[in-house]
Amino acid sequence: MLKKQRPSCRVSFLHHQHLIHYPVFNSKSSGQVVTSDPLQFSNFKKKQSLASPDIAHSAKIVGPQRLTPQKGQQPNLVSLASVQFENWGESTMAETSPRTDTSTDVDTDDKNQRFEAGQSAMVVASDSSDRSKDKTGDQKTLRRLAQNREAARKSRLRKKAYVQQLESSRLKLTQLEQELQRARQQGIFISSSGDQAHSMSGNGALAFDIEYARWLEEQNRQVNELRAAVNSHASDNELRVIVDGIMAHYDDIFRLKGIAAKADVFHMLSGMWKTPAERCFLWLGGFRSSELLKLLISHLEPLAEQQLVGICNLQQSSQQAEDALSQGMEALQQSLAETLASGSLGPSGSTGNVANYMGQMAMAMGKLGTLEGFLRQADNLRQQTLQQMHRILTTRQAARALLAINDYFSRLRALSSLWLARPRD
Amino acid sequence: MERVLRLGSQKAAVIFSTSSCCMCHAIKRLFCELGVNPAIYELDEDSKGREMEKALISLLGRGPSVPAVFIGGKLIGSTDNVMSLHLSGHLIPKLKEAGAIWL
């Protein structure tokens, strides 16, 4: 009786790769033996132990099962065993004690089922030496094998579903935690002070976050509309309408950012309203125009000579402007640090001269006030870069540019989600 | 006022600033990057600084008095204006025209 080769053989080796050699039993009792693969098992006398002392308990081997018993042979204990058990570490032969299952793939359910089935199969097998009995025995065991496989498969599916559920729950949990943290930050303002001014500034950050989320949704909708139009070969006029709409939409967010910066400049500078990966590239509260243009240059070809020059110049100008603003920010940081460090620090501390301390603080406060100016300049830079780009390019090119920009940021946001949901040990 | 206008025309590129102003620092760095060697007047180090500041405020209309940039004797404006000019590609030609940059 030929056993079919099991299609889903898995052979996995661990570091110490033990090839398992099973003894070829004497020809008196055994029939043909497949010898090409050391992993294959030969027939053996029913009473003989399969387990060779070589079995590495940590190796998971599924032997291929092309076994060819001959007539009148004792049943293929080996084939039963090997087809049945995926994990050789778990030796279930009568003579050997089952070992610890080191596989993480195998559910306990599986193991037990197989173990039991193995035992009964063995019992069945070893009972019969008669051919007819063999047949029924084999049929029973065949059925049992099938049931086993089915059970194992179901178990694996259940486990997979469970794990997926866990992962999505974890993602949800992280998102909720973030929201909670943000809300708490604002919530503290709101709850602890009935003062209008305070609660306004507290709400400033939260309000912006909400506005931004809404803006993003609308942005996606417009971009999808643009993409559909481009793919359906819409006319230039149609494209222009959509492109103009998107440009105006960009103006909206810059306006909103300006308002929010007055309320809470640190929130805007922190970029907490963006996703983590976006924040990685944060420059003065937003994206770097020069980088965006670099990205576009490669995606916008072919460009007319004049346009290429225009875009390259724009990229260079924005880079120079960014550098200038960055240096201004550094000067601000330095100045602030010097202000706070002036006078005596340490044990004598600020108790020394209250007037000095207050003067220091007043100066530092003044310097902090300039932060909003920098943020505004940075946003102006971003806004005007987009506008200049729009001016230099044709409608069709501008459409492609806007799609490219949106795709890039979408990927960055998707990356953030993936990162937050990544499995961790 | 006259002082401001006079000083503003004495060199191809002039920047009115205060030593503690970080935005002024940014504009100075930008001009430096472009290869310009502007004349810089720190209002807080000038005896007539106060009046000049008032004059600049009236010239600029709104916003901070510094930085205030003159190119070729003409008032360009504050940071906003300079940045816009630069992004639109007009700053460098203006500087060249005034002789602030030698090509």
PDB file of C-alpha atoms in Angstrom, chain A residues 168-410:
ATOM      1  CA  SER A 168      -5.220  45.152  15.828  1.00  0.00           C
ATOM      2  CA  SER A 169      -6.197  45.598  19.445  1.00  0.00           C
ATOM      3  CA  ARG A 170      -2.711  46.647  20.245  1.00  0.00           C
ATOM      4  CA  LEU A 171      -2.753  49.217  17.479  1.00  0.00           C
ATOM      5  CA  LYS A 172      -6.042  50.532  18.713  1.00  0.00           C
ATOM      6  CA  LEU A 173      -4.666  50.699  22.212  1.00  0.00           C
ATOM      7  CA  THR A 174      -1.656  52.719  21.128  1.00  0.00           C
ATOM      8  CA  GLN A 175      -3.856  55.138  19.246  1.00  0.00           C
ATOM      9  CA  LEU A 176      -6.136  55.511  22.221  1.00  0.00           C
ATOM     10  CA  GLU A 177      -3.191  56.110  24.486  1.00  0.00           C
ATOM     11  CA  GLN A 178      -1.938  58.842  22.207  1.00  0.00           C
ATOM     12  CA  GLU A 179      -5.319  60.492  22.102  1.00  0.00           C
ATOM     13  CA  LEU A 180      -5.612  60.219  25.836  1.00  0.00           C
ATOM     14  CA  GLN A 181      -2.249  61.790  26.363  1.00  0.00           C
ATOM     15  CA  ARG A 182      -3.102  64.630  24.062  1.00  0.00           C
ATOM     16  CA  ALA A 183      -6.486  65.123  25.635  1.00  0.00           C
ATOM     17  CA  ARG A 184      -4.980  64.981  29.070  1.00  0.00           C
ATOM     18  CA  GLN A 185      -2.542  67.694  28.160  1.00  0.00           C
ATOM     19  CA  GLN A 186      -5.385  69.886  27.141  1.00  0.00           C
ATOM     20  CA  GLY A 187      -7.725  68.471  29.714  1.00  0.00           C
ATOM     21  CA  ILE A 188      -5.538  69.700  32.508  1.00  0.00           C
ATOM     22  CA  PHE A 189      -5.840  73.199  31.208  1.00  0.00           C
ATOM     23  CA  ILE A 190      -9.529  72.900  30.793  1.00  0.00           C
ATOM     24  CA  SER A 191     -10.293  71.344  34.111  1.00  0.00           C
ATOM     25  CA  SER A 192      -7.989  73.256  36.383  1.00  0.00           C
ATOM     26  CA  SER A 193      -8.793  76.726  35.281  1.00  0.00           C
ATOM     27  CA  GLY A 194     -12.044  78.422  34.573  1.00  0.00           C
ATOM     28  CA  ASP A 195     -10.168  81.334  33.106  1.00  0.00           C
ATOM     29  CA  GLN A 196     -11.252  81.936  29.555  1.00  0.00           C
ATOM     30  CA  ALA A 197      -7.772  82.724  28.332  1.00  0.00           C
ATOM     31  CA  HIS A 198      -6.344  79.524  29.748  1.00  0.00           C
ATOM     32  CA  SER A 199      -8.966  77.268  28.428  1.00  0.00           C
ATOM     33  CA  MET A 200      -8.674  78.927  25.062  1.00  0.00           C
ATOM     34  CA  SER A 201      -4.970  78.232  24.879  1.00  0.00           C
ATOM     35  CA  GLY A 202      -5.584  74.747  26.163  1.00  0.00           C
ATOM     36  CA  ASN A 203      -8.136  74.225  23.500  1.00  0.00           C
ATOM     37  CA  GLY A 204      -5.874  75.758  20.904  1.00  0.00           C
ATOM     38  CA  ALA A 205      -3.825  72.611  20.485  1.00  0.00           C
ATOM     39  CA  LEU A 206      -6.738  70.231  20.662  1.00  0.00           C
ATOM     40  CA  ALA A 207      -8.819  72.394  18.376  1.00  0.00           C
ATOM     41  CA  PHE A 208      -6.044  72.443  15.820  1.00  0.00           C
ATOM     42  CA  ASP A 209      -5.635  68.685  15.980  1.00  0.00           C
ATOM     43  CA  ILE A 210      -9.278  68.276  15.174  1.00  0.00           C
ATOM     44  CA  GLU A 211      -9.107  70.858  12.399  1.00  0.00           C
ATOM     45  CA  TYR A 212      -6.071  69.170  10.966  1.00  0.00           C
ATOM     46  CA  ALA A 213      -7.751  65.769  10.938  1.00  0.00           C
ATOM     47  CA  ARG A 214     -10.681  67.278   9.105  1.00  0.00           C
ATOM     48  CA  TRP A 215      -8.337  69.043   6.704  1.00  0.00           C
ATOM     49  CA  LEU A 216      -6.533  65.800   5.973  1.00  0.00           C
ATOM     50  CA  GLU A 217      -9.772  64.024   5.176  1.00  0.00           C
ATOM     51  CA  GLU A 218     -10.764  66.736   2.751  1.00  0.00           C
ATOM     52  CA  GLN A 219      -7.287  66.698   1.262  1.00  0.00           C
ATOM     53  CA  ASN A 220      -7.539  62.985   0.580  1.00  0.00           C
ATOM     54  CA  ARG A 221     -10.897  63.435  -1.026  1.00  0.00           C
ATOM     55  CA  GLN A 222      -9.607  66.159  -3.334  1.00  0.00           C
ATOM     56  CA  VAL A 223      -6.501  64.201  -4.217  1.00  0.00           C
ATOM     57  CA  ASN A 224      -8.570  61.160  -5.105  1.00  0.00           C
ATOM     58  CA  GLU A 225     -10.683  63.348  -7.315  1.00  0.00           C
ATOM     59  CA  LEU A 226      -7.539  64.643  -8.974  1.00  0.00           C
ATOM     60  CA  ARG A 227      -6.155  61.178  -9.462  1.00  0.00           C
ATOM     61  CA  ALA A 228      -9.377  60.024 -11.066  1.00  0.00           C
ATOM     62  CA  ALA A 229      -9.339  63.029 -13.354  1.00  0.00           C
ATOM     63  CA  VAL A 230      -5.730  62.472 -14.405  1.00  0.00           C
ATOM     64  CA  ASN A 231      -6.298  58.781 -15.038  1.00  0.00           C
ATOM     65  CA  SER A 232      -9.381  59.449 -17.082  1.00  0.00           C
ATOM     66  CA  HIS A 233      -7.471  61.925 -19.232  1.00  0.00           C
ATOM     67  CA  ALA A 234      -9.536  64.905 -18.235  1.00  0.00           C
ATOM     68  CA  SER A 235      -9.023  68.162 -20.037  1.00  0.00           C
ATOM     69  CA  ASP A 236      -6.613  70.809 -18.860  1.00  0.00           C
ATOM     70  CA  ASN A 237      -9.455  73.034 -17.781  1.00  0.00           C
ATOM     71  CA  GLU A 238     -10.991  70.360 -15.631  1.00  0.00           C
ATOM     72  CA  LEU A 239      -7.636  69.609 -14.093  1.00  0.00           C
ATOM     73  CA  ARG A 240      -7.004  73.269 -13.421  1.00  0.00           C
ATOM     74  CA  VAL A 241     -10.180  73.543 -11.398  1.00  0.00           C
ATOM     75  CA  ILE A 242      -9.197  70.678  -9.165  1.00  0.00           C
ATOM     76  CA  VAL A 243      -5.580  71.795  -8.878  1.00  0.00           C
ATOM     77  CA  ASP A 244      -6.650  75.300  -7.909  1.00  0.00           C
ATOM     78  CA  GLY A 245      -8.930  73.777  -5.329  1.00  0.00           C
ATOM     79  CA  ILE A 246      -6.096  71.820  -3.794  1.00  0.00           C
ATOM     80  CA  MET A 247      -3.835  74.872  -3.730  1.00  0.00           C
ATOM     81  CA  ALA A 248      -6.519  76.854  -1.969  1.00  0.00           C
ATOM     82  CA  HIS A 249      -6.920  73.988   0.447  1.00  0.00           C
ATOM     83  CA  TYR A 250      -3.233  74.208   1.266  1.00  0.00           C
ATOM     84  CA  ASP A 251      -3.718  77.892   1.991  1.00  0.00           C
ATOM     85  CA  ASP A 252      -6.343  76.864   4.515  1.00  0.00           C
ATOM     86  CA  ILE A 253      -4.012  74.742   6.569  1.00  0.00           C
ATOM     87  CA  PHE A 254      -1.348  77.420   6.661  1.00  0.00           C
ATOM     88  CA  ARG A 255      -3.913  79.862   7.894  1.00  0.00           C
ATOM     89  CA  LEU A 256      -5.052  77.398  10.562  1.00  0.00           C
ATOM     90  CA  LYS A 257      -1.473  76.778  11.604  1.00  0.00           C
ATOM     91  CA  GLY A 258      -0.952  80.487  12.025  1.00  0.00           C
ATOM     92  CA  ILE A 259      -3.929  80.799  14.311  1.00  0.00           C
ATOM     93  CA  ALA A 260      -2.883  77.752  16.311  1.00  0.00           C
ATOM     94  CA  ALA A 261       0.670  79.051  16.643  1.00  0.00           C
ATOM     95  CA  LYS A 262      -0.622  82.132  18.401  1.00  0.00           C
ATOM     96  CA  ALA A 263      -2.466  79.905  20.842  1.00  0.00           C
ATOM     97  CA  ASP A 264       0.175  77.258  21.388  1.00  0.00           C
ATOM     98  CA  VAL A 265       3.454  77.700  19.584  1.00  0.00           C
ATOM     99  CA  PHE A 266       5.105  74.754  21.301  1.00  0.00           C
ATOM    100  CA  HIS A 267       2.423  72.359  20.210  1.00  0.00           C
ATOM    101  CA  MET A 268       2.899  73.481  16.626  1.00  0.00           C
ATOM    102  CA  LEU A 269       6.667  73.241  16.878  1.00  0.00           C
ATOM    103  CA  SER A 270       6.478  69.793  18.406  1.00  0.00           C
ATOM    104  CA  GLY A 271       4.599  68.382  15.442  1.00  0.00           C
ATOM    105  CA  MET A 272       2.580  66.212  17.805  1.00  0.00           C
ATOM    106  CA  TRP A 273      -0.331  66.585  15.448  1.00  0.00           C
ATOM    107  CA  LYS A 274       1.609  64.654  12.848  1.00  0.00           C
ATOM    108  CA  THR A 275       2.336  60.937  12.823  1.00  0.00           C
ATOM    109  CA  PRO A 276       5.635  59.696  14.292  1.00  0.00           C
ATOM    110  CA  ALA A 277       7.391  59.036  11.008  1.00  0.00           C
ATOM    111  CA  GLU A 278       6.457  62.468   9.715  1.00  0.00           C
ATOM    112  CA  ARG A 279       7.794  63.959  12.901  1.00  0.00           C
ATOM    113  CA  CYS A 280      11.112  62.348  12.150  1.00  0.00           C
ATOM    114  CA  PHE A 281      11.492  64.752   9.235  1.00  0.00           C
ATOM    115  CA  LEU A 282      10.050  67.726  11.041  1.00  0.00           C
ATOM    116  CA  TRP A 283      11.618  71.077  10.347  1.00  0.00           C
ATOM    117  CA  LEU A 284      10.315  74.109  12.230  1.00  0.00           C
ATOM    118  CA  GLY A 285       6.837  72.688  12.568  1.00  0.00           C
ATOM    119  CA  GLY A 286       6.407  71.156   9.134  1.00  0.00           C
ATOM    120  CA  PHE A 287       7.940  69.630   6.038  1.00  0.00           C
ATOM    121  CA  ARG A 288      11.075  70.842   4.326  1.00  0.00           C
ATOM    122  CA  SER A 289      10.204  72.477   1.013  1.00  0.00           C
ATOM    123  CA  SER A 290      13.645  71.878  -0.447  1.00  0.00           C
ATOM    124  CA  GLU A 291      13.338  68.140   0.167  1.00  0.00           C
ATOM    125  CA  LEU A 292       9.918  68.084  -1.393  1.00  0.00           C
ATOM    126  CA  LEU A 293      11.233  69.777  -4.509  1.00  0.00           C
ATOM    127  CA  LYS A 294      14.125  67.347  -4.728  1.00  0.00           C
ATOM    128  CA  LEU A 295      11.567  64.578  -4.690  1.00  0.00           C
ATOM    129  CA  LEU A 296       9.542  66.223  -7.402  1.00  0.00           C
ATOM    130  CA  ILE A 297      12.382  66.919  -9.767  1.00  0.00           C
ATOM    131  CA  SER A 298      12.932  63.243 -10.318  1.00  0.00           C
ATOM    132  CA  HIS A 299       9.230  62.486 -10.671  1.00  0.00           C
ATOM    133  CA  LEU A 300       8.259  65.309 -12.932  1.00  0.00           C
ATOM    134  CA  GLU A 301      10.410  64.645 -15.937  1.00  0.00           C
ATOM    135  CA  PRO A 302      10.195  65.430 -18.713  1.00  0.00           C
ATOM    136  CA  LEU A 303      10.351  69.092 -17.969  1.00  0.00           C
ATOM    137  CA  ALA A 304      11.030  71.866 -20.402  1.00  0.00           C
ATOM    138  CA  GLU A 305      14.437  73.440 -20.013  1.00  0.00           C
ATOM    139  CA  GLN A 306      12.995  76.602 -18.580  1.00  0.00           C
ATOM    140  CA  GLN A 307      10.883  74.715 -16.099  1.00  0.00           C
ATOM    141  CA  LEU A 308      13.738  72.538 -14.970  1.00  0.00           C
ATOM    142  CA  VAL A 309      15.842  75.618 -14.356  1.00  0.00           C
ATOM    143  CA  GLY A 310      12.951  77.234 -12.528  1.00  0.00           C
ATOM    144  CA  ILE A 311      12.356  74.266 -10.264  1.00  0.00           C
ATOM    145  CA  CYS A 312      16.050  73.826  -9.543  1.00  0.00           C
ATOM    146  CA  ASN A 313      16.413  77.483  -8.678  1.00  0.00           C
ATOM    147  CA  LEU A 314      13.368  77.265  -6.468  1.00  0.00           C
ATOM    148  CA  GLN A 315      14.844  74.272  -4.726  1.00  0.00           C
ATOM    149  CA  GLN A 316      18.084  76.101  -4.145  1.00  0.00           C
ATOM    150  CA  SER A 317      16.362  79.258  -2.908  1.00  0.00           C
ATOM    151  CA  SER A 318      14.157  77.375  -0.511  1.00  0.00           C
ATOM    152  CA  GLN A 319      17.165  75.522   0.793  1.00  0.00           C
ATOM    153  CA  GLN A 320      19.012  78.771   1.393  1.00  0.00           C
ATOM    154  CA  ALA A 321      16.004  80.256   3.115  1.00  0.00           C
ATOM    155  CA  GLU A 322      15.623  77.161   5.274  1.00  0.00           C
ATOM    156  CA  ASP A 323      19.267  77.304   6.264  1.00  0.00           C
ATOM    157  CA  ALA A 324      18.950  80.954   7.186  1.00  0.00           C
ATOM    158  CA  LEU A 325      15.935  80.283   9.370  1.00  0.00           C
ATOM    159  CA  SER A 326      17.651  77.302  10.968  1.00  0.00           C
ATOM    160  CA  GLN A 327      20.583  79.464  11.885  1.00  0.00           C
ATOM    161  CA  GLY A 328      18.241  82.046  13.289  1.00  0.00           C
ATOM    162  CA  MET A 329      16.668  79.347  15.455  1.00  0.00           C
ATOM    163  CA  GLU A 330      20.067  78.216  16.657  1.00  0.00           C
ATOM    164  CA  ALA A 331      20.910  81.772  17.604  1.00  0.00           C
ATOM    165  CA  LEU A 332      17.653  81.932  19.505  1.00  0.00           C
ATOM    166  CA  GLN A 333      18.414  78.748  21.403  1.00  0.00           C
ATOM    167  CA  GLN A 334      21.867  79.970  22.250  1.00  0.00           C
ATOM    168  CA  SER A 335      20.586  83.328  23.350  1.00  0.00           C
ATOM    169  CA  LEU A 336      17.927  81.729  25.518  1.00  0.00           C
ATOM    170  CA  ALA A 337      20.449  79.420  27.121  1.00  0.00           C
ATOM    171  CA  GLU A 338      22.769  82.309  27.839  1.00  0.00           C
ATOM    172  CA  THR A 339      19.951  84.287  29.379  1.00  0.00           C
ATOM    173  CA  LEU A 340      18.939  81.486  31.685  1.00  0.00           C
ATOM    174  CA  ALA A 341      22.533  80.688  32.572  1.00  0.00           C
ATOM    175  CA  SER A 342      23.536  84.236  33.385  1.00  0.00           C
ATOM    176  CA  GLY A 343      23.968  85.155  36.992  1.00  0.00           C
ATOM    177  CA  SER A 344      24.587  82.465  39.522  1.00  0.00           C
ATOM    178  CA  LEU A 345      23.431  78.928  39.158  1.00  0.00           C
ATOM    179  CA  GLY A 346      23.813  76.302  41.853  1.00  0.00           C
ATOM    180  CA  PRO A 347      23.571  76.532  45.597  1.00  0.00           C
ATOM    181  CA  SER A 348      23.306  80.275  45.932  1.00  0.00           C
ATOM    182  CA  GLY A 349      20.873  80.021  43.084  1.00  0.00           C
ATOM    183  CA  SER A 350      18.274  82.508  42.210  1.00  0.00           C
ATOM    184  CA  THR A 351      17.544  83.401  45.777  1.00  0.00           C
ATOM    185  CA  GLY A 352      20.503  85.735  45.514  1.00  0.00           C
ATOM    186  CA  ASN A 353      18.926  88.522  43.608  1.00  0.00           C
ATOM    187  CA  VAL A 354      15.224  88.401  42.951  1.00  0.00           C
ATOM    188  CA  ALA A 355      15.327  91.382  40.677  1.00  0.00           C
ATOM    189  CA  ASN A 356      17.961  89.716  38.540  1.00  0.00           C
ATOM    190  CA  TYR A 357      15.951  86.545  38.393  1.00  0.00           C
ATOM    191  CA  MET A 358      12.837  88.374  37.345  1.00  0.00           C
ATOM    192  CA  GLY A 359      14.821  90.317  34.788  1.00  0.00           C
ATOM    193  CA  GLN A 360      16.252  87.106  33.420  1.00  0.00           C
ATOM    194  CA  MET A 361      12.849  85.554  33.143  1.00  0.00           C
ATOM    195  CA  ALA A 362      11.435  88.611  31.464  1.00  0.00           C
ATOM    196  CA  MET A 363      14.193  88.540  28.875  1.00  0.00           C
ATOM    197  CA  ALA A 364      13.737  84.835  28.312  1.00  0.00           C
ATOM    198  CA  MET A 365      10.022  85.369  27.883  1.00  0.00           C
ATOM    199  CA  GLY A 366      10.722  87.979  25.270  1.00  0.00           C
ATOM    200  CA  LYS A 367      12.941  85.620  23.352  1.00  0.00           C
ATOM    201  CA  LEU A 368      10.373  82.860  23.468  1.00  0.00           C
ATOM    202  CA  GLY A 369       7.970  85.283  21.921  1.00  0.00           C
ATOM    203  CA  THR A 370      10.018  85.312  18.754  1.00  0.00           C
ATOM    204  CA  LEU A 371       9.395  81.604  18.254  1.00  0.00           C
ATOM    205  CA  GLU A 372       6.045  82.315  16.748  1.00  0.00           C
ATOM    206  CA  GLY A 373       7.753  84.554  14.214  1.00  0.00           C
ATOM    207  CA  PHE A 374      10.072  81.773  13.125  1.00  0.00           C
ATOM    208  CA  LEU A 375       7.228  79.334  12.826  1.00  0.00           C
ATOM    209  CA  ARG A 376       5.336  81.805  10.707  1.00  0.00           C
ATOM    210  CA  GLN A 377       8.315  82.365   8.429  1.00  0.00           C
ATOM    211  CA  ALA A 378       8.746  78.613   8.045  1.00  0.00           C
ATOM    212  CA  ASP A 379       5.106  78.171   7.096  1.00  0.00           C
ATOM    213  CA  ASN A 380       5.331  81.104   4.691  1.00  0.00           C
ATOM    214  CA  LEU A 381       8.306  79.409   3.123  1.00  0.00           C
ATOM    215  CA  ARG A 382       6.341  76.207   2.652  1.00  0.00           C
ATOM    216  CA  GLN A 383       3.300  77.986   1.308  1.00  0.00           C
ATOM    217  CA  GLN A 384       5.222  80.118  -1.134  1.00  0.00           C
ATOM    218  CA  THR A 385       7.298  77.231  -2.363  1.00  0.00           C
ATOM    219  CA  LEU A 386       4.095  75.427  -3.271  1.00  0.00           C
ATOM    220  CA  GLN A 387       2.749  78.516  -4.970  1.00  0.00           C
ATOM    221  CA  GLN A 388       5.926  79.099  -6.951  1.00  0.00           C
ATOM    222  CA  MET A 389       5.938  75.475  -7.993  1.00  0.00           C
ATOM    223  CA  HIS A 390       2.386  75.862  -9.182  1.00  0.00           C
ATOM    224  CA  ARG A 391       3.373  78.932 -11.146  1.00  0.00           C
ATOM    225  CA  ILE A 392       6.324  77.296 -12.873  1.00  0.00           C
ATOM    226  CA  LEU A 393       4.602  74.088 -13.883  1.00  0.00           C
ATOM    227  CA  THR A 394       1.870  73.474 -16.387  1.00  0.00           C
ATOM    228  CA  THR A 395      -1.509  72.401 -15.105  1.00  0.00           C
ATOM    229  CA  ARG A 396      -0.885  68.780 -15.963  1.00  0.00           C
ATOM    230  CA  GLN A 397       2.537  68.812 -14.382  1.00  0.00           C
ATOM    231  CA  ALA A 398       1.177  70.531 -11.298  1.00  0.00           C
ATOM    232  CA  ALA A 399      -1.479  67.829 -11.067  1.00  0.00           C
ATOM    233  CA  ARG A 400       1.155  65.116 -11.141  1.00  0.00           C
ATOM    234  CA  ALA A 401       3.250  67.033  -8.645  1.00  0.00           C
ATOM    235  CA  LEU A 402       0.394  67.311  -6.180  1.00  0.00           C
ATOM    236  CA  LEU A 403      -0.370  63.616  -6.560  1.00  0.00           C
ATOM    237  CA  ALA A 404       3.275  62.752  -5.974  1.00  0.00           C
ATOM    238  CA  ILE A 405       3.450  64.941  -2.878  1.00  0.00           C
ATOM    239  CA  ASN A 406       0.321  63.426  -1.464  1.00  0.00           C
ATOM    240  CA  ASP A 407       1.477  59.884  -2.170  1.00  0.00           C
ATOM    241  CA  TYR A 408       4.749  60.548  -0.432  1.00  0.00           C
ATOM    242  CA  PHE A 409       3.125  61.826   2.736  1.00  0.00           C
ATOM    243  CA  SER A 410       0.546  59.060   2.659  1.00  0.00           C
TER     244      SER A 410
END
